[in-house]
Structure formats: structure tokens, C-alpha cells
Coordinates of C-alpha atoms in Angstrom, one line a residue:
Chain A
M213 CA 27.3 -31.1 14.2
N214 CA 30.7 -32.5 13.2
N215 CA 31.9 -33.9 9.9
P216 CA 35.6 -34.5 9.6
A217 CA 35.8 -33.7 5.9
A218 CA 34.5 -30.3 6.4
A219 CA 36.2 -29.5 9.7
D220 CA 38.3 -26.7 8.2
Y221 CA 35.2 -24.8 7.2
A222 CA 32.7 -23.3 9.5
I223 CA 30.2 -22.4 6.7
Q224 CA 29.9 -23.7 3.2
T225 CA 27.3 -22.7 0.6
R226 CA 26.6 -24.4 -2.7
D227 CA 24.7 -22.7 -5.5
L228 CA 22.8 -20.6 -2.9
S229 CA 20.1 -18.5 -4.5
L230 CA 17.5 -16.4 -2.7
W231 CA 14.4 -14.5 -3.9
Y232 CA 12.4 -11.9 -2.0
G233 CA 9.1 -12.4 -3.9
N234 CA 10.2 -12.0 -7.6
F235 CA 13.5 -10.1 -6.8
Q236 CA 16.5 -12.3 -6.8
A237 CA 18.9 -11.2 -4.1
L238 CA 21.4 -14.0 -4.2
N239 CA 22.6 -15.7 -7.3
N240 CA 24.3 -19.1 -7.1
V241 CA 26.6 -18.2 -4.3
T242 CA 29.2 -20.8 -3.5
L243 CA 31.7 -20.1 -0.8
D244 CA 33.7 -21.7 2.0
I245 CA 34.3 -19.8 5.2
K246 CA 37.2 -20.9 7.3
H247 CA 36.9 -22.1 10.8
G248 CA 38.2 -19.9 13.6
A249 CA 38.9 -17.0 11.3
I250 CA 37.4 -13.5 10.9
T251 CA 35.8 -13.3 7.5
S252 CA 34.4 -10.1 6.0
L253 CA 31.7 -9.8 3.4
I254 CA 32.0 -6.5 1.5
G255 CA 30.3 -4.9 -1.4
P256 CA 28.1 -1.9 -2.2
S257 CA 24.6 -1.4 -0.8
G258 CA 22.1 -3.9 -2.0
C259 CA 24.7 -6.4 -3.2
G260 CA 23.2 -9.1 -1.0
K261 CA 25.9 -9.3 1.7
T262 CA 23.5 -8.8 4.6
T263 CA 21.0 -11.2 3.0
L264 CA 23.7 -13.8 2.7
L265 CA 24.6 -13.3 6.4
R266 CA 21.0 -13.6 7.4
C267 CA 20.8 -17.0 5.6
F268 CA 23.3 -18.5 7.9
N269 CA 21.0 -18.5 10.9
R270 CA 17.9 -18.6 8.7
I271 CA 16.5 -15.4 10.3
N272 CA 15.7 -14.3 6.7
E273 CA 12.7 -16.6 7.0
R274 CA 10.9 -14.2 9.3
Y275 CA 9.5 -12.6 6.1
G276 CA 7.0 -14.7 4.4
S277 CA 8.0 -14.1 0.8
V278 CA 11.5 -15.4 1.0
R279 CA 12.5 -18.5 -1.1
T280 CA 15.9 -20.1 -1.3
S281 CA 17.5 -22.8 -3.3
G282 CA 20.9 -24.5 -2.9
E283 CA 22.7 -25.7 0.2
I284 CA 24.2 -24.2 3.3
R285 CA 26.4 -26.3 5.5
I286 CA 27.4 -25.1 8.9
L287 CA 30.1 -27.3 10.4
G288 CA 29.3 -29.9 7.8
R289 CA 25.6 -30.1 8.4
N290 CA 23.0 -28.9 5.9
I291 CA 20.9 -26.3 7.8
Y292 CA 18.0 -26.8 5.5
D293 CA 17.7 -30.5 6.5
E294 CA 14.3 -31.2 7.9
D295 CA 15.7 -32.6 11.2
V296 CA 17.7 -29.4 11.9
S297 CA 16.0 -27.4 14.6
L298 CA 16.0 -23.7 14.0
I299 CA 16.3 -23.2 17.7
E300 CA 19.4 -25.3 18.0
L301 CA 20.9 -23.8 14.9
R302 CA 20.6 -20.3 16.4
R303 CA 22.2 -21.5 19.5
F304 CA 25.3 -22.4 17.6
V305 CA 25.2 -19.5 15.2
G306 CA 24.9 -16.2 17.1
M307 CA 24.1 -12.9 15.5
V308 CA 25.0 -9.3 16.2
F309 CA 22.9 -6.6 14.5
Q310 CA 23.6 -3.3 12.9
R311 CA 21.9 -1.3 15.6
P312 CA 22.7 -2.5 19.1
N313 CA 19.5 -4.2 20.2
P314 CA 19.8 -5.2 23.9
L315 CA 16.4 -6.4 25.1
P316 CA 14.5 -4.1 27.5
L317 CA 15.7 -6.1 30.5
S318 CA 18.5 -5.7 33.0
I319 CA 22.1 -6.2 31.9
Y320 CA 22.1 -9.5 33.9
E321 CA 18.9 -10.8 32.2
N322 CA 20.2 -9.9 28.8
I323 CA 23.3 -12.1 29.3
V324 CA 21.4 -15.0 30.7
F325 CA 18.5 -14.7 28.2
G326 CA 19.9 -17.3 25.9
L327 CA 20.6 -19.7 28.7
R328 CA 17.0 -19.3 30.0
L329 CA 15.7 -20.1 26.5
H330 CA 17.7 -23.2 26.1
S331 CA 17.6 -24.8 29.5
E332 CA 15.0 -26.2 31.9
R333 CA 14.3 -23.7 34.6
R334 CA 15.5 -26.2 37.3
A335 CA 18.7 -26.9 35.5
L336 CA 20.0 -23.4 36.1
T337 CA 21.3 -22.5 39.5
R338 CA 21.9 -18.9 40.5
A339 CA 25.6 -19.7 40.7
D340 CA 25.7 -21.0 37.1
L341 CA 24.0 -17.8 35.9
D342 CA 26.2 -15.6 37.9
A343 CA 29.3 -17.3 36.5
A344 CA 28.0 -17.0 33.0
V345 CA 27.3 -13.3 33.4
E346 CA 30.8 -12.6 34.8
G347 CA 32.5 -14.8 32.2
A348 CA 30.7 -13.2 29.2
L349 CA 31.1 -9.6 30.4
T350 CA 34.7 -10.2 31.2
E351 CA 35.3 -11.6 27.8
V352 CA 34.0 -8.4 26.1
G353 CA 35.7 -6.1 28.6
L354 CA 32.5 -4.8 30.2
W355 CA 32.7 -6.5 33.6
A356 CA 34.7 -3.9 35.4
S357 CA 32.4 -1.1 34.4
V358 CA 29.0 -2.7 34.9
R359 CA 29.6 -5.2 37.7
D360 CA 27.9 -2.9 40.2
R361 CA 24.8 -2.2 38.1
L362 CA 23.9 -5.6 36.6
D363 CA 20.3 -5.1 37.6
R364 CA 20.0 -1.8 35.7
S365 CA 18.3 -1.6 32.4
A366 CA 20.6 -2.5 29.5
L367 CA 19.0 0.4 27.6
D368 CA 20.8 2.8 29.9
L369 CA 24.2 1.7 28.6
Q370 CA 26.2 3.8 26.1
L371 CA 25.7 2.6 22.5
D372 CA 29.1 1.0 22.2
E373 CA 28.5 -0.7 25.6
Q374 CA 25.2 -2.0 24.3
Q375 CA 26.9 -3.5 21.3
K376 CA 29.5 -5.2 23.5
L377 CA 26.6 -6.5 25.6
C378 CA 24.9 -7.9 22.4
I379 CA 28.1 -9.8 21.7
A380 CA 28.5 -10.9 25.3
R381 CA 25.0 -12.3 25.4
L382 CA 25.9 -14.8 22.7
L383 CA 28.8 -16.2 24.6
P384 CA 27.1 -18.2 27.4
L385 CA 25.5 -20.4 24.6
K386 CA 29.0 -21.3 23.4
P387 CA 28.3 -20.5 19.7
E388 CA 30.5 -21.9 17.0
V389 CA 29.8 -19.1 14.6
I390 CA 29.2 -15.4 15.3
L391 CA 27.5 -13.4 12.5
M392 CA 27.9 -9.6 12.6
D393 CA 25.9 -7.3 10.4
E394 CA 27.7 -4.0 10.2
P395 CA 28.3 -4.0 14.0
C396 CA 30.1 -0.7 14.0
S397 CA 28.0 1.4 11.7
A398 CA 26.1 3.1 14.5
L399 CA 29.3 3.7 16.5
D400 CA 32.0 6.4 16.5
A401 CA 35.6 5.7 15.6
E402 CA 36.8 5.1 19.2
A403 CA 34.0 2.6 19.8
T404 CA 34.6 1.0 16.5
R405 CA 38.3 0.4 17.5
A406 CA 37.1 -1.1 20.8
I407 CA 34.8 -3.5 19.0
E408 CA 37.5 -4.5 16.5
E409 CA 39.9 -5.2 19.3
L410 CA 37.2 -7.3 20.9
L411 CA 37.0 -9.3 17.6
F412 CA 40.7 -10.0 17.7
G413 CA 40.3 -11.3 21.2
L414 CA 37.5 -13.7 20.0
R415 CA 39.4 -14.9 16.9
G416 CA 40.3 -18.5 17.0
R417 CA 37.7 -19.6 19.4
Y418 CA 34.8 -18.5 17.2
S419 CA 34.3 -18.3 13.5
I420 CA 33.3 -14.7 12.9
V421 CA 31.6 -13.5 9.8
I422 CA 31.3 -9.7 9.5
V423 CA 29.4 -7.7 7.0
T424 CA 30.8 -4.3 6.6
H425 CA 30.4 -1.2 4.5
N426 CA 33.7 0.1 5.7
M427 CA 36.5 -1.3 3.5
A428 CA 39.2 0.0 5.8
Q429 CA 37.6 -2.0 8.6
A430 CA 37.5 -5.2 6.4
R431 CA 41.2 -4.7 5.7
R432 CA 42.1 -4.0 9.3
A433 CA 40.0 -6.6 11.0
S434 CA 39.5 -9.6 8.8
D435 CA 41.6 -12.6 7.7
E436 CA 39.5 -13.5 4.7
C437 CA 37.4 -11.3 2.5
F438 CA 34.6 -11.9 0.1
L439 CA 33.4 -9.3 -2.3
M440 CA 29.9 -9.4 -3.6
L441 CA 28.1 -7.5 -6.4
M442 CA 24.5 -7.7 -7.5
G443 CA 23.9 -10.9 -5.5
E444 CA 26.9 -12.7 -6.8
L445 CA 30.2 -13.6 -5.3
I446 CA 32.9 -11.8 -7.3
E447 CA 36.1 -12.6 -5.6
H448 CA 37.5 -14.0 -2.4
G449 CA 40.8 -14.5 -0.8
A450 CA 43.1 -13.6 2.1
T451 CA 42.2 -10.1 2.9
E452 CA 45.6 -8.6 2.3
S453 CA 46.0 -10.2 -1.1
L454 CA 42.5 -9.2 -2.2
F455 CA 43.2 -5.6 -1.3
T456 CA 46.7 -5.5 -2.8
S457 CA 46.3 -7.6 -5.9
P458 CA 42.7 -8.2 -6.9
K459 CA 42.2 -10.6 -9.7
D460 CA 38.9 -9.4 -11.0
A461 CA 38.6 -6.0 -12.7
R462 CA 35.4 -5.2 -10.9
T463 CA 37.1 -5.8 -7.5
L464 CA 39.8 -3.3 -8.5
N465 CA 37.2 -0.8 -9.6
Y466 CA 35.2 -1.2 -6.4
L467 CA 38.3 -1.0 -4.1
E468 CA 39.4 2.1 -5.9
G469 CA 36.0 3.7 -5.3
R470 CA 35.0 3.9 -9.0
F471 CA 31.5 2.8 -8.0
G472 CA 29.5 1.7 -5.0
Chain B
M1 CA 3.9 36.2 -6.6
A2 CA 2.0 38.8 -4.5
R3 CA -1.1 37.3 -3.0
G4 CA -4.4 38.9 -2.9
R5 CA -5.7 40.4 0.3
G6 CA -8.7 38.0 0.1
E7 CA -6.5 35.0 -0.2
L8 CA -4.6 36.0 2.9
A9 CA -7.8 36.6 4.9
L10 CA -9.1 33.2 3.8
E11 CA -5.9 31.6 5.0
R12 CA -6.2 33.3 8.4
G13 CA -9.8 32.4 8.6
I14 CA -9.2 28.7 8.0
E15 CA -6.4 28.6 10.5
L16 CA -8.6 30.1 13.1
L17 CA -11.3 27.6 12.3
I18 CA -8.9 24.7 12.7
R19 CA -7.7 26.1 16.0
L20 CA -11.3 26.4 17.2
C21 CA -12.0 22.8 16.3
G22 CA -8.9 21.7 18.3
V23 CA -9.9 23.7 21.4
S24 CA -13.6 22.7 21.1
A25 CA -13.0 19.2 22.4
I26 CA -11.8 20.6 25.7
L27 CA -14.7 23.0 25.8
F28 CA -17.2 20.3 25.3
V29 CA -15.8 18.0 27.9
F30 CA -15.8 20.7 30.6
G31 CA -19.1 22.0 29.4
I32 CA -20.8 18.6 29.7
F33 CA -19.3 18.1 33.1
F34 CA -20.4 21.5 34.2
F35 CA -24.0 21.1 33.1
V36 CA -24.4 17.6 34.4
F37 CA -23.0 18.7 37.7
R38 CA -25.2 21.8 37.8
E39 CA -28.3 19.8 37.3
G40 CA -27.6 17.6 40.2
A41 CA -25.7 20.0 42.5
G42 CA -28.7 21.6 44.1
L43 CA -29.6 18.4 45.9
L44 CA -26.1 18.0 47.4
W45 CA -26.6 21.0 49.7
S46 CA -30.3 20.7 50.2
G47 CA -30.0 18.5 53.3
R48 CA -32.3 15.9 51.7
F49 CA -29.3 14.0 50.4
S50 CA -26.6 12.1 52.3
I51 CA -23.3 11.1 50.7
L52 CA -23.1 8.3 53.3
E53 CA -26.4 6.9 52.2
F54 CA -25.6 7.3 48.6
F55 CA -22.4 5.2 48.8
G56 CA -23.3 3.0 51.7
S57 CA -26.9 1.9 51.3
I58 CA -28.4 -0.5 48.9
E59 CA -31.9 1.0 49.3
W60 CA -32.8 2.8 46.1
Y61 CA -36.4 4.0 46.5
P62 CA -36.4 7.4 44.7
T63 CA -40.2 7.4 44.3
S64 CA -41.3 6.0 47.6
Q65 CA -44.4 7.5 49.1
S66 CA -43.4 7.0 52.7
R67 CA -39.7 7.6 52.7
V68 CA -37.5 8.4 49.7
R69 CA -34.1 6.7 49.9
Y70 CA -31.1 7.2 47.5
G71 CA -28.7 4.3 48.3
A72 CA -26.7 3.6 45.2
L73 CA -24.4 0.9 46.6
A74 CA -26.3 -1.9 44.8
L75 CA -26.1 0.1 41.5
I76 CA -22.4 0.7 42.0
T77 CA -21.9 -3.0 42.8
G78 CA -24.0 -3.9 39.8
T79 CA -21.8 -1.8 37.5
F80 CA -18.6 -3.2 39.0
S81 CA -19.6 -6.8 39.0
V82 CA -20.7 -6.7 35.4
T83 CA -17.6 -4.8 34.4
V84 CA -15.1 -7.0 36.3
L85 CA -16.6 -10.2 34.9
A86 CA -16.7 -8.6 31.4
M87 CA -13.0 -7.8 31.7
L88 CA -12.2 -11.3 33.0
L89 CA -13.7 -12.6 29.7
A90 CA -12.5 -9.9 27.4
V91 CA -8.9 -9.4 28.4
P92 CA -7.6 -12.9 27.6
F93 CA -9.5 -12.9 24.3
G94 CA -8.6 -9.3 23.4
I95 CA -4.9 -9.6 24.2
G96 CA -4.8 -13.0 22.6
T97 CA -6.3 -11.7 19.4
A98 CA -3.9 -8.7 19.5
I99 CA -0.9 -11.1 19.9
Y100 CA -2.2 -13.3 17.0
L101 CA -2.8 -10.3 14.7
S102 CA 0.5 -8.7 15.5
E103 CA 2.9 -11.7 15.7
F104 CA 1.4 -14.8 14.3
C105 CA -0.8 -14.3 11.3
G106 CA 0.0 -13.3 7.7
A107 CA -0.6 -9.9 6.2
R108 CA -3.7 -10.8 4.2
R109 CA -5.4 -12.7 7.0
K110 CA -4.5 -9.8 9.3
E111 CA -6.4 -7.4 7.1
T112 CA -9.5 -9.5 7.0
L113 CA -9.4 -10.2 10.7
K114 CA -9.0 -6.5 11.6
I115 CA -12.0 -5.6 9.4
V116 CA -14.1 -8.3 11.2
V117 CA -13.0 -7.1 14.6
E118 CA -13.9 -3.5 13.7
L119 CA -17.3 -4.7 12.5
L120 CA -17.8 -6.1 16.0
A121 CA -17.3 -2.5 17.3
A122 CA -19.7 -1.2 14.8
I123 CA -22.7 -3.2 16.0
P124 CA -25.1 -0.8 17.8
S125 CA -25.5 -1.5 21.5
V126 CA -29.2 -1.9 21.2
V127 CA -28.6 -4.8 18.9
W128 CA -26.3 -6.4 21.5
G129 CA -29.1 -5.9 24.0
F130 CA -31.4 -7.7 21.7
I131 CA -29.0 -10.6 21.4
G132 CA -28.8 -10.6 25.2
L133 CA -32.6 -10.7 25.6
T134 CA -33.1 -13.5 23.1
I135 CA -30.1 -15.7 22.4
M136 CA -28.0 -15.3 25.5
N137 CA -31.1 -15.4 27.7
S138 CA -32.3 -18.8 26.5
L139 CA -28.8 -20.1 26.3
I140 CA -28.1 -19.3 30.0
I141 CA -31.4 -20.8 31.1
R142 CA -30.7 -24.0 29.2
L143 CA -27.0 -24.3 30.2
F144 CA -27.2 -23.2 33.8
G145 CA -30.7 -24.0 34.7
A146 CA -31.2 -20.5 35.9
P147 CA -34.9 -19.3 36.3
I148 CA -34.1 -16.3 34.2
G149 CA -31.2 -15.6 31.8
L150 CA -31.0 -11.9 32.3
N151 CA -28.3 -11.4 34.8
V152 CA -24.6 -10.5 35.5
L153 CA -23.3 -13.2 33.3
N154 CA -25.4 -12.2 30.4
G155 CA -24.5 -8.5 30.7
A156 CA -20.9 -9.3 31.2
M157 CA -20.7 -11.5 28.1
L158 CA -22.2 -8.7 26.0
L159 CA -19.9 -6.1 27.5
A160 CA -16.9 -8.4 26.9
L161 CA -17.9 -8.7 23.2
M162 CA -18.2 -5.0 23.0
S163 CA -14.9 -4.2 24.7
V164 CA -12.8 -6.8 22.8
P165 CA -12.5 -4.6 19.6
I166 CA -11.0 -1.8 21.7
I167 CA -8.6 -4.0 23.5
V168 CA -7.6 -5.7 20.2
S169 CA -6.9 -2.5 18.3
I170 CA -5.1 -0.6 21.1
G171 CA -3.3 -3.8 22.1
E172 CA -2.1 -4.5 18.6
D173 CA -0.8 -1.0 18.3
A174 CA 1.1 -1.5 21.5
L175 CA 2.7 -4.7 20.2
K176 CA 3.4 -3.1 16.8
A177 CA 5.2 -0.3 18.6
V178 CA 7.8 -2.7 20.1
P179 CA 11.0 -2.2 18.1
D180 CA 11.6 -5.0 15.6
G181 CA 15.2 -5.2 16.9
Y182 CA 13.9 -6.9 20.0
R183 CA 12.2 -9.6 18.0
E184 CA 15.3 -10.2 15.9
A185 CA 17.5 -10.3 19.0
A186 CA 15.3 -12.9 20.7
L187 CA 14.8 -15.0 17.6
A188 CA 18.5 -14.9 16.8
L189 CA 19.2 -16.3 20.2
G190 CA 16.9 -19.2 19.5
A191 CA 13.7 -18.1 21.1
T192 CA 10.5 -19.8 19.9
R193 CA 7.7 -17.6 18.9
W194 CA 5.9 -18.1 22.2
Q195 CA 9.1 -17.4 24.2
L196 CA 9.5 -14.3 22.2
V197 CA 5.9 -13.2 23.1
Y198 CA 6.0 -13.8 26.8
R199 CA 9.6 -13.1 27.5
V200 CA 10.1 -10.0 25.4
L201 CA 7.0 -8.6 23.7
L202 CA 4.5 -8.7 26.6
P203 CA 7.0 -7.0 29.1
A204 CA 8.0 -4.5 26.5
A205 CA 4.4 -3.6 25.5
R206 CA 3.2 -3.8 29.1
N207 CA 2.1 -0.2 29.3
G208 CA 0.3 -0.1 26.0
L209 CA -1.5 -3.4 26.8
L210 CA -2.6 -2.1 30.2
A211 CA -3.9 1.1 28.5
A212 CA -5.9 -1.2 26.1
V213 CA -7.5 -3.0 29.0
L214 CA -8.3 0.3 30.8
L215 CA -10.0 1.7 27.7
G216 CA -12.0 -1.5 27.5
V217 CA -13.0 -1.0 31.1
G218 CA -14.1 2.6 30.3
R219 CA -16.2 1.2 27.5
A220 CA -17.8 -1.4 29.7
V221 CA -18.5 1.0 32.6
G222 CA -20.2 3.5 30.4
E223 CA -22.3 1.1 28.3
T224 CA -26.0 1.5 28.9
M225 CA -28.4 0.0 26.4
A226 CA -27.1 -3.5 26.3
V227 CA -26.8 -3.9 30.0
L228 CA -30.2 -2.3 30.5
M229 CA -31.7 -5.0 28.4
A230 CA -29.6 -7.9 29.5
T231 CA -29.0 -7.7 33.2
G232 CA -32.5 -8.1 34.5
H233 CA -32.8 -4.6 36.0
S234 CA -33.3 -5.7 39.6
I235 CA -31.7 -3.7 42.4
R236 CA -29.9 -6.0 44.7
M237 CA -26.4 -7.1 45.7
P238 CA -25.5 -9.9 43.4
T239 CA -24.3 -13.1 45.2
S240 CA -23.8 -15.2 42.1
L241 CA -23.2 -14.7 38.4
L242 CA -26.8 -15.8 37.8
D243 CA -28.3 -13.0 39.9
P244 CA -29.9 -10.1 38.0
V245 CA -28.5 -6.7 38.8
R246 CA -29.0 -3.1 37.8
T247 CA -26.2 -0.8 36.8
L248 CA -25.7 3.0 37.2
T249 CA -26.1 3.7 33.5
A250 CA -29.3 1.6 33.2
T251 CA -30.8 3.4 36.2
I252 CA -30.3 6.8 34.6
A253 CA -31.7 5.5 31.3
A254 CA -34.7 3.9 32.8
E255 CA -35.7 6.6 35.3
L256 CA -34.7 9.9 33.9
G257 CA -37.7 10.0 31.6
E258 CA -40.1 9.5 34.5
A259 CA -38.5 12.0 36.9
P260 CA -40.0 15.5 36.9
V261 CA -37.5 18.0 35.8
G262 CA -35.8 19.7 38.8
S263 CA -37.2 17.2 41.4
D264 CA -34.9 15.5 43.9
H265 CA -35.2 12.3 41.9
Y266 CA -34.1 14.1 38.7
Q267 CA -31.2 15.7 40.6
V268 CA -30.0 12.5 42.1
L269 CA -29.9 10.8 38.7
F270 CA -27.6 13.6 37.5
L271 CA -25.4 12.9 40.5
V272 CA -25.2 9.3 39.4
G273 CA -24.2 10.7 36.0
V274 CA -21.4 12.7 37.7
L275 CA -20.2 9.6 39.5
L276 CA -20.1 7.7 36.2
F277 CA -18.4 10.5 34.5
T278 CA -15.8 10.6 37.2
I279 CA -15.2 6.9 37.0
T280 CA -14.7 6.8 33.3
F281 CA -12.6 10.0 33.4
I282 CA -10.3 8.5 36.0
V283 CA -10.0 5.3 34.0
N284 CA -9.2 7.1 30.8
M285 CA -6.7 9.4 32.4
C286 CA -4.9 6.5 33.9
A287 CA -4.8 4.9 30.4
V288 CA -3.4 8.0 28.9
R289 CA -0.8 8.5 31.7
I290 CA 0.3 4.9 31.3
V291 CA 0.7 5.1 27.6
R292 CA 2.6 8.4 27.8
G293 CA 4.6 7.1 30.8
K294 CA 7.8 5.2 30.3
R295 CA 7.3 3.0 27.4
G296 CA 9.4 0.0 26.5
R297 CA 11.6 0.3 29.6
G298 CA 12.4 -2.9 31.4

């Protein structure tokens, strides 16, 4: 999935529009998301930021009435091309959801779930799986606390541990992009800080796109920031400059809390 | 805003009525069990009835001139063989339909299909029996070369068709109750729809699906008219699917009208009723316990 010209960008969209039935949720969105950075999408409720995020792994298409036009390139490759396999796409573009959604399986099976989906049964040795579990859990900082109870149900974990598990289970598939849909909105401040620290740890190796309602979080935890309103992209830039010197009046109004 | 005395009394009265309706179901169940048991209980202690014979012998001669024998083993075996075969046919179809309805088909087709499946449940059992007597009978004779088409296979196919709607509707509820987050989690990791079904949804909905099957079993065990008409009504231990059998329910239906009220024969038929009641009661209780038990835990 490599194209040298686009190597700097993990995700590019061109004139992306999306309709739920007759309702237009995205209106000619054109953006470039940098490779290896943490990019935040902010905006008031219903502005289309989650919809946009859910386009990047095409999980929007679960619902029958969704129609899109325009182009999305991930690592230079148009994901609407007919020869792009959804299954492969989702292997390279992982997603973390608003509510932690570990599967009703053991901690161990949650981590190796992706590997099992994408490999022949025979190709996976127990040692490979064990190594993947230890590696992924170590990376998200859960290994020390759960190593003795890997066979316990993932649903017994604390909410923030569940969310870390949901991030960890993407890692064995070696994704290029990790999409996060308000990953901290169900968590308390302490757990939010832990997830944000985890994000910093992952920066550089993965391109992370995070949708957030929490402007302070966008400011703390992202390198680049996009502001959306009513399905349109309003402004983007380096996070610090967008927050300190917005160019668009609507951005200023939103950041100052005059609406949204 | 003072309310009239009459209005208040009416309110109380209606509340009482609703309470009564709620409690009445319990009353009815115990009442039925009590009266069925009472009708048959006299024989139990009369010395003319042996539990061992009832469960251990295949000789059912309730009206014999020389020696009356009440061996229900063949009837029990008849009920079980028809039920088990019916479930072997109905479970794959029922669960498959439930999966299709819940995960694979669009909203509009789903509505249509559900109505059709419910129609299947609305067909009276005597009509099923009629289908068994005519269509299935000749079909089985033609396909298998059996001398007669009224047998285990015929009855089981009818029962399967009758249990499928229950399995489908309870099974679909069970699948619908699986949190959508699980589906998104698996799909976002690159699962195909089938991988999603067998790796996530079936394990997660396991309890509800099992309950669906058990309720289907309960339906099949208790069904009377269709099996009476379609199984050949011959008391024997079946050795093949093409053997005719007789079930517990069919025996009661066929013989109760002939048995003089209060006679031993009459009483033993009520004991058969108690046995049936107990079987379906246990099956239903299991289903309820399973549904209420830990749901969605891995």
C-alpha cells in the first residue's frame, strides 16, 4: 500500500461527501492527515467528525442507507477501489470505540482475535500467540497487572483497562493507522490521562486519528487538529497554532465556547 | 384537584383486578397440576400399578381381558424419538433462519420473513396432521419405499416445522440482544460476516439460543394432534426412522374418551399426563434458568 508521492500522508480525502439517506453528513471534505502524527478531529455534536472517522475503515457501510462520493486514500491507495479488500483495509486501519468494547472472550483471546481472523489456523503456533499477547499488553502497560489472569474474561477488567485492551488488540496486526472515536469519553480524568500517555507512547509508529469532544484533550494530546462544522472542514493546522491564532472567525467562536 | 370517592375506589378496584390477573397464572398452573395429579393419584397407591412396569415395560395393554399391563416405555421412547429427530431437523433450520434474520437480511425483507415465520406458527396442529396424513405420507412412501408413510420421520418433520417458528423468534431475540459494540469490534478488526457470527455472536448468544432450542423441545414434546395423525399410532420400540410409533400425548388423546371415568385405565392416562407435564415443566424451567443465568459472559 505504498506510493512514494503520498508517503508523508497517512490519510487523504478529496471532495468526500456522505449521505445517510437524504441527510448529508459530510460535505466535500478534503484533508491530508500526516503520517506518524496524532491528529485530532474536533467540532460540536453532529458536525460529522465521527462519521468522517468511520469512513476511514469503511465501517459506516454497515448501515444500508449510506452513500458516499469522492475519494479517500490511505497510504496513497484509494480505499474505494474495487480491488481493495475491506478485510485487509481493516487490518491496516484499526479502530478504538467510544465505549470500550472488548469481546466476551478471555483477555488472551481478545488480543489474538485479529491474528486468528487473518491467519491460517496452522500458521499460528502457541509461541507466536503468546509473544503477540505479551508484546501488545506490554505496549499498552497492562502486562504487569493482567499477566496472571490472561484466561479470565475481558469483561471483568476495569473500564480503563478494557479500553487499553481494545487498543492492545489492534497491535498484533501491525496497523498503520489507528482511529479513535472519543476513546476517553467513558473514562474518568485519571484513566483519561493514562490513555493519553499511551497515545504519546504510540506516536511515530502509528498514525493516530482521534475524534474528541474535549477541546482540552485535543490541545494536550494532538499534533495536528481539524475543526469541523455541519459536515464541513472549517480549519486545520498544527494544534497549538489553531488554538492560539485561529484564522476563521467560526473557529474562534467555537474555541471560545460561544456555540457547540 | 380533590378526587371523588368513587374515582378513588375505581382506581383501587382496577389495581386489584390487575394484581389478580398477574397471580392467576400461577394459580392456574398449580391448579392444573393438582387436578391432573389427583385424577391419577388413586392408582399409584392401589397396588395395581407398578412404577417399574410403567417405566420399564413396553407392554401397554390397558384394556386386556386376561391381564392388564401399563408399560409406557414404548410410548416414552416414541415421544423421545420423534422429538429428538424433530430437533435434529429444526435446530439447524431455526438457528440458521434466526442468524439470517438478525445479521444478514435487510430491514424490509426481515419484516416480511418474520410475518411468514409467524404464519407458520399460526397453522393449527390438525392441519399439520392432515398434511402428514396426505402429502408427507405419499412422499415418504415414494422416496423411501416404505410400506406406510406414517412413522417417526413423518411426525418428526411435522414437529420440526412446528418448532421452527419458536426457535426462530427466540433465537433472533437472543442474537439481537448481543451488544452492537461486539459486532463493530469484530468487523473493525477485519472479521468477515461469517467469522463475526461463529466467533462472536454464537458464543455471546449461546444461552439465549439454547433456551430457544429448549422451548422448541417443549413444543415438540407436548404436541398431540399432528403426531397422533402422522406417526402411525402403533405401540412398539422403533428401530428405524420408518417405523411407526405412538407418543405419550397421542395415547392420552386416543384413549381417554374410551376409558370409563375413574377406572384404572382412566387413572393411568392421567399419570401419563403428569409425566408429560413434568417433562415440559423441567424443559421450560431449564430454558428460563438458562436465559436468566449469566448472559453474554465468555
